[in-house]
């Protein structure tokens, strides 16, 4: 039992040392690939926000049309910024 505790303690002390080792810096190709992935993720976030904006506008329009048809009173809609289409994804030239 004591041996198992000693081995476990030794492993717990030795394993984090490997995690603290310094990794080599990424190559220029890896940096470019990471930047491209980050740019595409940013564009994807903009597309998701645009689609959410359109869906919210559609739901609000349906709600106000249905309320008007049923003769219910509604509060005036709050002014929101217009939905902005991010357009197609354009890969930036390397080095820019």
Tab-separated table of C-alpha atoms in Angstrom:
chain	number	residue	atom	x	y	z
A	1	UNK	CA	0.000	0.000	0.000
A	2	UNK	CA	2.798	2.378	0.898
A	3	UNK	CA	4.561	1.533	-2.376
A	4	UNK	CA	1.459	2.425	-4.415
A	5	UNK	CA	1.190	5.789	-2.682
A	6	UNK	CA	4.868	6.482	-3.311
A	7	UNK	CA	4.577	5.601	-7.005
A	8	UNK	CA	1.428	7.701	-7.364
A	9	UNK	CA	3.086	10.650	-5.681
A	10	UNK	CA	6.155	10.296	-7.898
A	11	UNK	CA	3.972	10.267	-11.029
A	12	UNK	CA	2.032	13.302	-9.874
A	13	UNK	CA	5.282	15.175	-9.334
A	14	UNK	CA	6.955	14.028	-12.574
A	15	UNK	CA	4.086	14.435	-15.063
A	16	UNK	CA	3.539	18.199	-14.758
A	17	UNK	CA	7.229	18.736	-15.499
A	18	UNK	CA	6.623	17.413	-19.013
A	19	UNK	CA	3.751	19.864	-19.463
A	20	UNK	CA	5.996	22.772	-18.476
A	21	UNK	CA	8.476	21.977	-21.240
A	22	UNK	CA	8.741	24.726	-23.827
A	23	UNK	CA	7.239	23.910	-27.190
A	24	UNK	CA	8.975	25.028	-30.385
A	25	UNK	CA	7.529	28.082	-32.089
A	26	UNK	CA	5.156	27.303	-34.951
A	27	UNK	CA	6.419	27.417	-38.507
A	28	UNK	CA	5.336	30.270	-40.808
A	29	UNK	CA	2.991	27.861	-42.606
A	30	UNK	CA	1.378	26.867	-39.317
A	31	UNK	CA	0.998	30.528	-38.328
A	32	UNK	CA	-0.622	31.317	-41.682
A	33	UNK	CA	-2.969	28.361	-41.330
A	34	UNK	CA	-3.945	29.460	-37.817
A	35	UNK	CA	-4.580	33.028	-39.011
A	36	UNK	CA	-6.739	31.726	-41.867
A	37	UNK	CA	-8.727	29.558	-39.462
A	38	UNK	CA	-9.199	32.526	-37.124
A	39	UNK	CA	-10.381	34.720	-40.007
A	40	UNK	CA	-12.858	32.089	-41.151
A	41	UNK	CA	-14.145	31.634	-37.599
A	42	UNK	CA	-14.632	35.402	-37.291
A	43	UNK	CA	-16.545	35.433	-40.589
A	44	UNK	CA	-18.656	32.478	-39.427
A	45	UNK	CA	-19.571	34.429	-36.295
A	46	UNK	CA	-20.686	37.352	-38.465
A	47	UNK	CA	-22.803	35.021	-40.622
A	48	UNK	CA	-24.408	33.527	-37.517
A	49	UNK	CA	-25.205	37.000	-36.172
A	50	UNK	CA	-26.722	37.971	-39.544
A	51	UNK	CA	-28.887	34.852	-39.647
A	52	UNK	CA	-30.006	35.433	-36.055
A	53	UNK	CA	-30.910	39.035	-36.892
A	54	UNK	CA	-32.984	37.904	-39.867
A	55	UNK	CA	-34.767	35.269	-37.790
A	56	UNK	CA	-35.564	37.790	-35.062
A	57	UNK	CA	-36.939	40.247	-37.615
A	58	UNK	CA	-39.094	37.500	-39.140
A	59	UNK	CA	-40.479	36.457	-35.749
A	60	UNK	CA	-41.189	40.067	-34.777
A	61	UNK	CA	-42.977	40.747	-38.069
A	62	UNK	CA	-45.103	37.621	-37.611
A	63	UNK	CA	-45.934	38.574	-34.028
A	64	UNK	CA	-47.022	42.101	-34.950
A	65	UNK	CA	-49.041	40.859	-37.941
A	66	UNK	CA	-50.785	38.236	-35.815
A	67	UNK	CA	-51.472	40.699	-33.000
A	68	UNK	CA	-52.885	43.226	-35.472
A	69	UNK	CA	-55.118	40.566	-37.058
A	70	UNK	CA	-56.453	39.592	-33.629
A	71	UNK	CA	-56.982	43.236	-32.668
A	72	UNK	CA	-54.516	43.132	-29.777
A	73	UNK	CA	-52.595	46.211	-28.795
A	74	UNK	CA	-48.816	45.988	-28.876
A	75	UNK	CA	-45.992	48.225	-27.819
A	76	UNK	CA	-44.119	49.852	-30.665
A	77	UNK	CA	-41.044	47.850	-31.661
A	78	UNK	CA	-37.696	49.010	-30.375
A	79	UNK	CA	-35.334	50.437	-32.936
A	80	UNK	CA	-32.552	47.988	-33.700
A	81	UNK	CA	-29.651	48.248	-36.111
A	82	UNK	CA	-30.304	46.763	-39.534
A	83	UNK	CA	-29.047	43.278	-40.352
A	84	UNK	CA	-25.672	43.479	-42.100
A	85	UNK	CA	-24.816	40.716	-44.567
A	86	UNK	CA	-21.123	39.821	-44.159
A	87	UNK	CA	-20.902	38.628	-47.757
A	88	UNK	CA	-18.919	35.631	-48.943
A	89	UNK	CA	-15.734	34.589	-47.183
A	90	UNK	CA	-12.654	36.045	-48.850
A	91	UNK	CA	-9.285	34.568	-47.954
A	92	UNK	CA	-6.757	37.330	-47.297
A	93	UNK	CA	-3.510	37.211	-49.230
A	94	UNK	CA	-0.570	35.828	-47.233
A	95	UNK	CA	1.328	38.460	-45.292
A	96	UNK	CA	-1.560	40.910	-45.013
